[in-house]
Amino acid sequence: MSIFPASFRRRCRLVVGCLLVVAGLFGTVHAVRAAIAQRLYLKTKYGFSGGVIDPVEKTESAVEVARRAHAADRLYPHNYYFPSYAARRALTEASAARSSEDFRDALAGAQFFAKRAVALNPYDGESRMLHALATAEAGRVREAIDYWREHVLAREYWSEANHEFFVRLCLRSRDPADLAAAADELPFARDPELRTKLLRLRKQLGK
């Protein structure tokens, strides 16, 4: 026999039932928001074709991709692929900019989204590269080199691709120490063109 009266037990069951309903509704809303955000990402990056629906071309305009990435982030702020794609499109447009104003605007977008992507997943390879590239393009080559050395090479030293990217960052610098660091990476370089540059650099440095 329960020590609690029947009315108290009914109230407890009612409260628990209400909490379960609220939790279920919250989960449903969260799932719907995540699904809408994911669909927006896929539609933006890959487009859509097939079936009875008219084909939709993928979106490459940095401004439009940024607008959609912001919208998706408000719905579900955990998809690092979308800001990574937005950063890539912005960097592409920055490299093709015909005016300094267009370059600054595109680069600012690339920096923002690359930083956002790395914040969401600091281990995603593409996001890290985009973050370092955007930083270097902004004239902060030293910061980009230090970031790659401390946050990528220190963790994944075995990756030849990481070493080759580090070399390319160092070659952007005019600091003799950075050029010497690039020359020391020759054993890790597999790209023939990059190896040729490093061999020439080592000869210039007397190594």
mmCIF file with all atom_site columns, C-alpha atoms in Angstrom:
data_model
loop_
_atom_site.group_PDB
_atom_site.id
_atom_site.type_symbol
_atom_site.label_atom_id
_atom_site.label_alt_id
_atom_site.label_comp_id
_atom_site.label_asym_id
_atom_site.label_entity_id
_atom_site.label_seq_id
_atom_site.pdbx_PDB_ins_code
_atom_site.Cartn_x
_atom_site.Cartn_y
_atom_site.Cartn_z
_atom_site.occupancy
_atom_site.B_iso_or_equiv
_atom_site.pdbx_formal_charge
_atom_site.auth_seq_id
_atom_site.auth_comp_id
_atom_site.auth_asym_id
_atom_site.auth_atom_id
_atom_site.pdbx_PDB_model_num
ATOM 1   C CA . MET A 1 1   ? 0.000  0.000  0.000   1.00 0.00 ? 1   MET A CA 1
ATOM 2   C CA . SER A 1 2   ? 1.426  3.387  -1.027  1.00 0.00 ? 2   SER A CA 1
ATOM 3   C CA . ILE A 1 3   ? 2.174  5.984  1.620   1.00 0.00 ? 3   ILE A CA 1
ATOM 4   C CA . PHE A 1 4   ? 1.013  8.677  -0.826  1.00 0.00 ? 4   PHE A CA 1
ATOM 5   C CA . PRO A 1 5   ? -2.668 9.396  -1.324  1.00 0.00 ? 5   PRO A CA 1
ATOM 6   C CA . ALA A 1 6   ? -4.273 8.602  -4.685  1.00 0.00 ? 6   ALA A CA 1
ATOM 7   C CA . SER A 1 7   ? -4.782 12.286 -5.518  1.00 0.00 ? 7   SER A CA 1
ATOM 8   C CA . PHE A 1 8   ? -1.050 12.967 -5.078  1.00 0.00 ? 8   PHE A CA 1
ATOM 9   C CA . ARG A 1 9   ? -0.122 10.037 -7.298  1.00 0.00 ? 9   ARG A CA 1
ATOM 10  C CA . ARG A 1 10  ? -2.501 11.252 -10.006 1.00 0.00 ? 10  ARG A CA 1
ATOM 11  C CA . ARG A 1 11  ? -0.945 14.707 -9.871  1.00 0.00 ? 11  ARG A CA 1
ATOM 12  C CA . CYS A 1 12  ? 2.546  13.197 -10.178 1.00 0.00 ? 12  CYS A CA 1
ATOM 13  C CA . ARG A 1 13  ? 1.509  11.129 -13.188 1.00 0.00 ? 13  ARG A CA 1
ATOM 14  C CA . LEU A 1 14  ? -0.058 14.212 -14.741 1.00 0.00 ? 14  LEU A CA 1
ATOM 15  C CA . VAL A 1 15  ? 3.089  16.275 -14.208 1.00 0.00 ? 15  VAL A CA 1
ATOM 16  C CA . VAL A 1 16  ? 5.313  13.532 -15.619 1.00 0.00 ? 16  VAL A CA 1
ATOM 17  C CA . GLY A 1 17  ? 3.003  13.139 -18.599 1.00 0.00 ? 17  GLY A CA 1
ATOM 18  C CA . CYS A 1 18  ? 3.086  16.883 -19.278 1.00 0.00 ? 18  CYS A CA 1
ATOM 19  C CA . LEU A 1 19  ? 6.888  16.911 -19.059 1.00 0.00 ? 19  LEU A CA 1
ATOM 20  C CA . LEU A 1 20  ? 7.088  14.038 -21.536 1.00 0.00 ? 20  LEU A CA 1
ATOM 21  C CA . VAL A 1 21  ? 4.773  15.838 -23.948 1.00 0.00 ? 21  VAL A CA 1
ATOM 22  C CA . VAL A 1 22  ? 6.820  19.052 -23.694 1.00 0.00 ? 22  VAL A CA 1
ATOM 23  C CA . ALA A 1 23  ? 10.064 17.123 -24.191 1.00 0.00 ? 23  ALA A CA 1
ATOM 24  C CA . GLY A 1 24  ? 8.582  15.359 -27.216 1.00 0.00 ? 24  GLY A CA 1
ATOM 25  C CA . LEU A 1 25  ? 7.397  18.620 -28.733 1.00 0.00 ? 25  LEU A CA 1
ATOM 26  C CA . PHE A 1 26  ? 10.797 20.213 -28.125 1.00 0.00 ? 26  PHE A CA 1
ATOM 27  C CA . GLY A 1 27  ? 12.536 17.268 -29.785 1.00 0.00 ? 27  GLY A CA 1
ATOM 28  C CA . THR A 1 28  ? 10.173 17.405 -32.741 1.00 0.00 ? 28  THR A CA 1
ATOM 29  C CA . VAL A 1 29  ? 10.715 21.126 -33.252 1.00 0.00 ? 29  VAL A CA 1
ATOM 30  C CA . HIS A 1 30  ? 14.485 20.666 -32.976 1.00 0.00 ? 30  HIS A CA 1
ATOM 31  C CA . ALA A 1 31  ? 14.434 17.838 -35.514 1.00 0.00 ? 31  ALA A CA 1
ATOM 32  C CA . VAL A 1 32  ? 12.332 19.852 -37.966 1.00 0.00 ? 32  VAL A CA 1
ATOM 33  C CA . ARG A 1 33  ? 14.637 22.876 -37.675 1.00 0.00 ? 33  ARG A CA 1
ATOM 34  C CA . ALA A 1 34  ? 17.690 20.674 -38.218 1.00 0.00 ? 34  ALA A CA 1
ATOM 35  C CA . ALA A 1 35  ? 16.082 19.014 -41.247 1.00 0.00 ? 35  ALA A CA 1
ATOM 36  C CA . ILE A 1 36  ? 15.186 22.375 -42.823 1.00 0.00 ? 36  ILE A CA 1
ATOM 37  C CA . ALA A 1 37  ? 18.717 23.675 -42.247 1.00 0.00 ? 37  ALA A CA 1
ATOM 38  C CA . GLN A 1 38  ? 20.267 20.526 -43.727 1.00 0.00 ? 38  GLN A CA 1
ATOM 39  C CA . ARG A 1 39  ? 18.024 20.660 -46.776 1.00 0.00 ? 39  ARG A CA 1
ATOM 40  C CA . LEU A 1 40  ? 18.970 24.300 -47.306 1.00 0.00 ? 40  LEU A CA 1
ATOM 41  C CA . TYR A 1 41  ? 22.654 23.355 -47.145 1.00 0.00 ? 41  TYR A CA 1
ATOM 42  C CA . LEU A 1 42  ? 22.320 20.476 -49.608 1.00 0.00 ? 42  LEU A CA 1
ATOM 43  C CA . LYS A 1 43  ? 20.204 22.527 -51.998 1.00 0.00 ? 43  LYS A CA 1
ATOM 44  C CA . THR A 1 44  ? 22.748 25.365 -51.868 1.00 0.00 ? 44  THR A CA 1
ATOM 45  C CA . LYS A 1 45  ? 25.903 23.294 -52.312 1.00 0.00 ? 45  LYS A CA 1
ATOM 46  C CA . TYR A 1 46  ? 24.694 20.553 -54.657 1.00 0.00 ? 46  TYR A CA 1
ATOM 47  C CA . GLY A 1 47  ? 21.432 21.756 -56.187 1.00 0.00 ? 47  GLY A CA 1
ATOM 48  C CA . PHE A 1 48  ? 18.677 19.277 -56.984 1.00 0.00 ? 48  PHE A CA 1
ATOM 49  C CA . SER A 1 49  ? 17.546 17.365 -60.040 1.00 0.00 ? 49  SER A CA 1
ATOM 50  C CA . GLY A 1 50  ? 15.279 14.446 -60.770 1.00 0.00 ? 50  GLY A CA 1
ATOM 51  C CA . GLY A 1 51  ? 11.712 13.488 -60.047 1.00 0.00 ? 51  GLY A CA 1
ATOM 52  C CA . VAL A 1 52  ? 8.750  15.691 -60.820 1.00 0.00 ? 52  VAL A CA 1
ATOM 53  C CA . ILE A 1 53  ? 10.338 18.803 -59.238 1.00 0.00 ? 53  ILE A CA 1
ATOM 54  C CA . ASP A 1 54  ? 12.079 21.258 -61.527 1.00 0.00 ? 54  ASP A CA 1
ATOM 55  C CA . PRO A 1 55  ? 15.900 21.062 -61.246 1.00 0.00 ? 55  PRO A CA 1
ATOM 56  C CA . VAL A 1 56  ? 17.593 23.548 -58.926 1.00 0.00 ? 56  VAL A CA 1
ATOM 57  C CA . GLU A 1 57  ? 21.128 24.664 -59.716 1.00 0.00 ? 57  GLU A CA 1
ATOM 58  C CA . LYS A 1 58  ? 23.710 24.766 -56.953 1.00 0.00 ? 58  LYS A CA 1
ATOM 59  C CA . THR A 1 59  ? 24.441 28.220 -55.581 1.00 0.00 ? 59  THR A CA 1
ATOM 60  C CA . GLU A 1 60  ? 27.920 29.671 -56.034 1.00 0.00 ? 60  GLU A CA 1
ATOM 61  C CA . SER A 1 61  ? 27.344 33.379 -55.391 1.00 0.00 ? 61  SER A CA 1
ATOM 62  C CA . ALA A 1 62  ? 29.193 34.155 -52.159 1.00 0.00 ? 62  ALA A CA 1
ATOM 63  C CA . VAL A 1 63  ? 26.581 36.707 -51.089 1.00 0.00 ? 63  VAL A CA 1
ATOM 64  C CA . GLU A 1 64  ? 23.674 34.303 -51.582 1.00 0.00 ? 64  GLU A CA 1
ATOM 65  C CA . VAL A 1 65  ? 25.543 31.401 -49.985 1.00 0.00 ? 65  VAL A CA 1
ATOM 66  C CA . ALA A 1 66  ? 26.314 33.636 -47.000 1.00 0.00 ? 66  ALA A CA 1
ATOM 67  C CA . ARG A 1 67  ? 22.676 34.649 -46.678 1.00 0.00 ? 67  ARG A CA 1
ATOM 68  C CA . ARG A 1 68  ? 21.558 31.031 -46.675 1.00 0.00 ? 68  ARG A CA 1
ATOM 69  C CA . ALA A 1 69  ? 24.327 29.980 -44.287 1.00 0.00 ? 69  ALA A CA 1
ATOM 70  C CA . HIS A 1 70  ? 23.186 32.627 -41.806 1.00 0.00 ? 70  HIS A CA 1
ATOM 71  C CA . ALA A 1 71  ? 19.585 31.447 -42.160 1.00 0.00 ? 71  ALA A CA 1
ATOM 72  C CA . ALA A 1 72  ? 20.567 27.816 -41.610 1.00 0.00 ? 72  ALA A CA 1
ATOM 73  C CA . ASP A 1 73  ? 22.712 28.758 -38.626 1.00 0.00 ? 73  ASP A CA 1
ATOM 74  C CA . ARG A 1 74  ? 19.731 30.399 -36.950 1.00 0.00 ? 74  ARG A CA 1
ATOM 75  C CA . LEU A 1 75  ? 17.776 27.168 -37.383 1.00 0.00 ? 75  LEU A CA 1
ATOM 76  C CA . TYR A 1 76  ? 20.509 24.688 -36.486 1.00 0.00 ? 76  TYR A CA 1
ATOM 77  C CA . PRO A 1 77  ? 23.865 26.170 -35.424 1.00 0.00 ? 77  PRO A CA 1
ATOM 78  C CA . HIS A 1 78  ? 25.862 22.919 -35.482 1.00 0.00 ? 78  HIS A CA 1
ATOM 79  C CA . ASN A 1 79  ? 26.483 22.172 -39.167 1.00 0.00 ? 79  ASN A CA 1
ATOM 80  C CA . TYR A 1 80  ? 30.099 23.202 -39.820 1.00 0.00 ? 80  TYR A CA 1
ATOM 81  C CA . TYR A 1 81  ? 29.881 22.136 -43.473 1.00 0.00 ? 81  TYR A CA 1
ATOM 82  C CA . PHE A 1 82  ? 27.728 25.123 -44.412 1.00 0.00 ? 82  PHE A CA 1
ATOM 83  C CA . PRO A 1 83  ? 30.034 27.866 -43.074 1.00 0.00 ? 83  PRO A CA 1
ATOM 84  C CA . SER A 1 84  ? 32.956 25.968 -44.586 1.00 0.00 ? 84  SER A CA 1
ATOM 85  C CA . TYR A 1 85  ? 31.283 26.072 -48.005 1.00 0.00 ? 85  TYR A CA 1
ATOM 86  C CA . ALA A 1 86  ? 30.418 29.754 -47.525 1.00 0.00 ? 86  ALA A CA 1
ATOM 87  C CA . ALA A 1 87  ? 34.064 30.492 -46.685 1.00 0.00 ? 87  ALA A CA 1
ATOM 88  C CA . ARG A 1 88  ? 35.258 28.636 -49.788 1.00 0.00 ? 88  ARG A CA 1
ATOM 89  C CA . ARG A 1 89  ? 32.891 30.542 -52.068 1.00 0.00 ? 89  ARG A CA 1
ATOM 90  C CA . ALA A 1 90  ? 33.904 33.855 -50.486 1.00 0.00 ? 90  ALA A CA 1
ATOM 91  C CA . LEU A 1 91  ? 37.613 33.089 -50.923 1.00 0.00 ? 91  LEU A CA 1
ATOM 92  C CA . THR A 1 92  ? 37.019 32.157 -54.544 1.00 0.00 ? 92  THR A CA 1
ATOM 93  C CA . GLU A 1 93  ? 35.275 35.459 -55.193 1.00 0.00 ? 93  GLU A CA 1
ATOM 94  C CA . ALA A 1 94  ? 37.972 37.365 -53.307 1.00 0.00 ? 94  ALA A CA 1
ATOM 95  C CA . SER A 1 95  ? 40.646 35.889 -55.588 1.00 0.00 ? 95  SER A CA 1
ATOM 96  C CA . ALA A 1 96  ? 38.630 36.974 -58.649 1.00 0.00 ? 96  ALA A CA 1
ATOM 97  C CA . ALA A 1 97  ? 37.655 40.413 -57.315 1.00 0.00 ? 97  ALA A CA 1
ATOM 98  C CA . ARG A 1 98  ? 38.128 43.329 -59.695 1.00 0.00 ? 98  ARG A CA 1
ATOM 99  C CA . SER A 1 99  ? 38.227 46.051 -57.063 1.00 0.00 ? 99  SER A CA 1
ATOM 100 C CA . SER A 1 100 ? 39.762 46.431 -53.636 1.00 0.00 ? 100 SER A CA 1
ATOM 101 C CA . GLU A 1 101 ? 36.302 46.968 -52.149 1.00 0.00 ? 101 GLU A CA 1
ATOM 102 C CA . ASP A 1 102 ? 34.982 43.701 -53.591 1.00 0.00 ? 102 ASP A CA 1
ATOM 103 C CA . PHE A 1 103 ? 38.109 41.939 -52.369 1.00 0.00 ? 103 PHE A CA 1
ATOM 104 C CA . ARG A 1 104 ? 37.718 43.288 -48.834 1.00 0.00 ? 104 ARG A CA 1
ATOM 105 C CA . ASP A 1 105 ? 34.042 42.366 -48.680 1.00 0.00 ? 105 ASP A CA 1
ATOM 106 C CA . ALA A 1 106 ? 34.592 38.831 -49.953 1.00 0.00 ? 106 ALA A CA 1
ATOM 107 C CA . LEU A 1 107 ? 37.613 38.294 -47.725 1.00 0.00 ? 107 LEU A CA 1
ATOM 108 C CA . ALA A 1 108 ? 35.717 39.510 -44.662 1.00 0.00 ? 108 ALA A CA 1
ATOM 109 C CA . GLY A 1 109 ? 33.029 36.946 -45.406 1.00 0.00 ? 109 GLY A CA 1
ATOM 110 C CA . ALA A 1 110 ? 35.629 34.220 -45.858 1.00 0.00 ? 110 ALA A CA 1
ATOM 111 C CA . GLN A 1 111 ? 37.263 35.051 -42.548 1.00 0.00 ? 111 GLN A CA 1
ATOM 112 C CA . PHE A 1 112 ? 33.949 35.110 -40.704 1.00 0.00 ? 112 PHE A CA 1
ATOM 113 C CA . PHE A 1 113 ? 32.680 31.785 -42.013 1.00 0.00 ? 113 PHE A CA 1
ATOM 114 C CA . ALA A 1 114 ? 36.044 30.017 -41.800 1.00 0.00 ? 114 ALA A CA 1
ATOM 115 C CA . LYS A 1 115 ? 36.349 31.054 -38.171 1.00 0.00 ? 115 LYS A CA 1
ATOM 116 C CA . ARG A 1 116 ? 32.795 29.883 -37.553 1.00 0.00 ? 116 ARG A CA 1
ATOM 117 C CA . ALA A 1 117 ? 33.467 26.494 -39.168 1.00 0.00 ? 117 ALA A CA 1
ATOM 118 C CA . VAL A 1 118 ? 36.653 25.946 -37.145 1.00 0.00 ? 118 VAL A CA 1
ATOM 119 C CA . ALA A 1 119 ? 34.835 26.923 -33.960 1.00 0.00 ? 119 ALA A CA 1
ATOM 120 C CA . LEU A 1 120 ? 32.224 24.248 -34.674 1.00 0.00 ? 120 LEU A CA 1
ATOM 121 C CA . ASN A 1 121 ? 34.766 21.581 -35.594 1.00 0.00 ? 121 ASN A CA 1
ATOM 122 C CA . PRO A 1 122 ? 38.458 22.391 -35.001 1.00 0.00 ? 122 PRO A CA 1
ATOM 123 C CA . TYR A 1 123 ? 39.457 19.041 -36.556 1.00 0.00 ? 123 TYR A CA 1
ATOM 124 C CA . ASP A 1 124 ? 37.847 19.436 -39.979 1.00 0.00 ? 124 ASP A CA 1
ATOM 125 C CA . GLY A 1 125 ? 40.616 19.589 -42.569 1.00 0.00 ? 125 GLY A CA 1
ATOM 126 C CA . GLU A 1 126 ? 38.916 21.846 -45.094 1.00 0.00 ? 126 GLU A CA 1
ATOM 127 C CA . SER A 1 127 ? 37.752 24.319 -42.456 1.00 0.00 ? 127 SER A CA 1
ATOM 128 C CA . ARG A 1 128 ? 41.255 24.587 -41.032 1.00 0.00 ? 128 ARG A CA 1
ATOM 129 C CA . MET A 1 129 ? 42.769 25.210 -44.461 1.00 0.00 ? 129 MET A CA 1
ATOM 130 C CA . LEU A 1 130 ? 40.178 27.845 -45.269 1.00 0.00 ? 130 LEU A CA 1
ATOM 131 C CA . HIS A 1 131 ? 40.785 29.557 -41.939 1.00 0.00 ? 131 HIS A CA 1
ATOM 132 C CA . ALA A 1 132 ? 44.544 29.650 -42.522 1.00 0.00 ? 132 ALA A CA 1
ATOM 133 C CA . LEU A 1 133 ? 44.155 30.820 -46.133 1.00 0.00 ? 133 LEU A CA 1
ATOM 134 C CA . ALA A 1 134 ? 41.713 33.580 -45.215 1.00 0.00 ? 134 ALA A CA 1
ATOM 135 C CA . THR A 1 135 ? 44.061 34.742 -42.460 1.00 0.00 ? 135 THR A CA 1
ATOM 136 C CA . ALA A 1 136 ? 47.031 34.760 -44.836 1.00 0.00 ? 136 ALA A CA 1
ATOM 137 C CA . GLU A 1 137 ? 45.071 36.571 -47.554 1.00 0.00 ? 137 GLU A CA 1
ATOM 138 C CA . ALA A 1 138 ? 44.246 39.240 -44.987 1.00 0.00 ? 138 ALA A CA 1
ATOM 139 C CA . GLY A 1 139 ? 47.970 39.905 -44.652 1.00 0.00 ? 139 GLY A CA 1
ATOM 140 C CA . ARG A 1 140 ? 48.411 38.030 -41.383 1.00 0.00 ? 140 ARG A CA 1
ATOM 141 C CA . VAL A 1 141 ? 50.747 35.371 -42.736 1.00 0.00 ? 141 VAL A CA 1
ATOM 142 C CA . ARG A 1 142 ? 52.571 34.961 -39.442 1.00 0.00 ? 142 ARG A CA 1
ATOM 143 C CA . GLU A 1 143 ? 49.297 34.282 -37.654 1.00 0.00 ? 143 GLU A CA 1
ATOM 144 C CA . ALA A 1 144 ? 48.319 31.724 -40.301 1.00 0.00 ? 144 ALA A CA 1
ATOM 145 C CA . ILE A 1 145 ? 51.676 29.941 -40.024 1.00 0.00 ? 145 ILE A CA 1
ATOM 146 C CA . ASP A 1 146 ? 51.533 29.847 -36.235 1.00 0.00 ? 146 ASP A CA 1
ATOM 147 C CA . TYR A 1 147 ? 47.969 28.565 -36.327 1.00 0.00 ? 147 TYR A CA 1
ATOM 148 C CA . TRP A 1 148 ? 48.865 25.747 -38.696 1.00 0.00 ? 148 TRP A CA 1
ATOM 149 C CA . ARG A 1 149 ? 51.993 24.779 -36.769 1.00 0.00 ? 149 ARG A CA 1
ATOM 150 C CA . GLU A 1 150 ? 50.322 24.783 -33.347 1.00 0.00 ? 150 GLU A CA 1
ATOM 151 C CA . HIS A 1 151 ? 46.840 23.507 -34.139 1.00 0.00 ? 151 HIS A CA 1
ATOM 152 C CA . VAL A 1 152 ? 47.420 21.174 -37.080 1.00 0.00 ? 152 VAL A CA 1
ATOM 153 C CA . LEU A 1 153 ? 51.025 19.965 -37.377 1.00 0.00 ? 153 LEU A CA 1
ATOM 154 C CA . ALA A 1 154 ? 51.360 19.511 -33.631 1.00 0.00 ? 154 ALA A CA 1
ATOM 155 C CA . ARG A 1 155 ? 48.310 17.214 -33.660 1.00 0.00 ? 155 ARG A CA 1
ATOM 156 C CA . GLU A 1 156 ? 48.658 15.476 -37.031 1.00 0.00 ? 156 GLU A CA 1
ATOM 157 C CA . TYR A 1 157 ? 52.364 15.460 -37.727 1.00 0.00 ? 157 TYR A CA 1
ATOM 158 C CA . TRP A 1 158 ? 52.146 12.271 -39.798 1.00 0.00 ? 158 TRP A CA 1
ATOM 159 C CA . SER A 1 159 ? 50.092 13.874 -42.598 1.00 0.00 ? 159 SER A CA 1
ATOM 160 C CA . GLU A 1 160 ? 52.164 14.821 -45.634 1.00 0.00 ? 160 GLU A CA 1
ATOM 161 C CA . ALA A 1 161 ? 49.320 16.992 -46.895 1.00 0.00 ? 161 ALA A CA 1
ATOM 162 C CA . ASN A 1 162 ? 49.495 19.052 -43.700 1.00 0.00 ? 162 ASN A CA 1
ATOM 163 C CA . HIS A 1 163 ? 53.235 19.535 -44.170 1.00 0.00 ? 163 HIS A CA 1
ATOM 164 C CA . GLU A 1 164 ? 52.816 20.575 -47.783 1.00 0.00 ? 164 GLU A CA 1
ATOM 165 C CA . PHE A 1 165 ? 50.178 23.126 -46.831 1.00 0.00 ? 165 PHE A CA 1
ATOM 166 C CA . PHE A 1 166 ? 52.497 24.418 -44.108 1.00 0.00 ? 166 PHE A CA 1
ATOM 167 C CA . VAL A 1 167 ? 55.208 24.867 -46.742 1.00 0.00 ? 167 VAL A CA 1
ATOM 168 C CA . ARG A 1 168 ? 52.876 26.867 -48.956 1.00 0.00 ? 168 ARG A CA 1
ATOM 169 C CA . LEU A 1 169 ? 52.008 29.141 -46.055 1.00 0.00 ? 169 LEU A CA 1
ATOM 170 C CA . CYS A 1 170 ? 55.681 29.655 -45.212 1.00 0.00 ? 170 CYS A CA 1
ATOM 171 C CA . LEU A 1 171 ? 56.496 30.486 -48.838 1.00 0.00 ? 171 LEU A CA 1
ATOM 172 C CA . ARG A 1 172 ? 54.063 33.403 -48.593 1.00 0.00 ? 172 ARG A CA 1
ATOM 173 C CA . SER A 1 173 ? 56.265 34.943 -45.908 1.00 0.00 ? 173 SER A CA 1
ATOM 174 C CA . ARG A 1 174 ? 59.315 37.152 -46.370 1.00 0.00 ? 174 ARG A CA 1
ATOM 175 C CA . ASP A 1 175 ? 60.721 36.203 -42.997 1.00 0.00 ? 175 ASP A CA 1
ATOM 176 C CA . PRO A 1 176 ? 63.971 34.214 -43.441 1.00 0.00 ? 176 PRO A CA 1
ATOM 177 C CA . ALA A 1 177 ? 62.983 32.001 -40.513 1.00 0.00 ? 177 ALA A CA 1
ATOM 178 C CA . ASP A 1 178 ? 59.769 31.001 -42.274 1.00 0.00 ? 178 ASP A CA 1
ATOM 179 C CA . LEU A 1 179 ? 61.605 30.291 -45.523 1.00 0.00 ? 179 LEU A CA 1
ATOM 180 C CA . ALA A 1 180 ? 64.113 28.161 -43.633 1.00 0.00 ? 180 ALA A CA 1
ATOM 181 C CA . ALA A 1 181 ? 61.228 26.294 -42.005 1.00 0.00 ? 181 ALA A CA 1
ATOM 182 C CA . ALA A 1 182 ? 59.764 25.661 -45.452 1.00 0.00 ? 182 ALA A CA 1
ATOM 183 C CA . ALA A 1 183 ? 63.087 24.344 -46.736 1.00 0.00 ? 183 ALA A CA 1
ATOM 184 C CA . ASP A 1 184 ? 63.308 21.914 -43.822 1.00 0.00 ? 184 ASP A CA 1
ATOM 185 C CA . GLU A 1 185 ? 59.998 20.380 -44.908 1.00 0.00 ? 185 GLU A CA 1
ATOM 186 C CA . LEU A 1 186 ? 61.504 18.916 -48.105 1.00 0.00 ? 186 LEU A CA 1
ATOM 187 C CA . PRO A 1 187 ? 61.368 15.287 -46.840 1.00 0.00 ? 187 PRO A CA 1
ATOM 188 C CA . PHE A 1 188 ? 57.594 15.582 -46.467 1.00 0.00 ? 188 PHE A CA 1
ATOM 189 C CA . ALA A 1 189 ? 56.896 17.163 -49.856 1.00 0.00 ? 189 ALA A CA 1
ATOM 190 C CA . ARG A 1 190 ? 55.515 14.849 -52.524 1.00 0.00 ? 190 ARG A CA 1
ATOM 191 C CA . ASP A 1 191 ? 54.246 17.365 -55.061 1.00 0.00 ? 191 ASP A CA 1
ATOM 192 C CA . PRO A 1 192 ? 56.927 17.576 -57.827 1.00 0.00 ? 192 PRO A CA 1
ATOM 193 C CA . GLU A 1 193 ? 56.497 21.319 -58.374 1.00 0.00 ? 193 GLU A CA 1
ATOM 194 C CA . LEU A 1 194 ? 56.699 22.004 -54.655 1.00 0.00 ? 194 LEU A CA 1
ATOM 195 C CA . ARG A 1 195 ? 59.791 19.836 -54.292 1.00 0.00 ? 195 ARG A CA 1
ATOM 196 C CA . THR A 1 196 ? 61.477 21.764 -57.083 1.00 0.00 ? 196 THR A CA 1
ATOM 197 C CA . LYS A 1 197 ? 60.762 25.044 -55.283 1.00 0.00 ? 197 LYS A CA 1
ATOM 198 C CA . LEU A 1 198 ? 62.113 23.680 -52.025 1.00 0.00 ? 198 LEU A CA 1
ATOM 199 C CA . LEU A 1 199 ? 65.273 22.319 -53.645 1.00 0.00 ? 199 LEU A CA 1
ATOM 200 C CA . ARG A 1 200 ? 65.878 25.719 -55.202 1.00 0.00 ? 200 ARG A CA 1
ATOM 201 C CA . LEU A 1 201 ? 65.165 27.407 -51.871 1.00 0.00 ? 201 LEU A CA 1
ATOM 202 C CA . ARG A 1 202 ? 67.552 25.124 -49.996 1.00 0.00 ? 202 ARG A CA 1
ATOM 203 C CA . LYS A 1 203 ? 70.273 25.955 -52.507 1.00 0.00 ? 203 LYS A CA 1
ATOM 204 C CA . GLN A 1 204 ? 69.646 29.680 -52.044 1.00 0.00 ? 204 GLN A CA 1
ATOM 205 C CA . LEU A 1 205 ? 69.806 29.281 -48.276 1.00 0.00 ? 205 LEU A CA 1
ATOM 206 C CA . GLY A 1 206 ? 72.981 27.229 -48.489 1.00 0.00 ? 206 GLY A CA 1
ATOM 207 C CA . LYS A 1 207 ? 71.429 24.085 -47.022 1.00 0.00 ? 207 LYS A CA 1
#
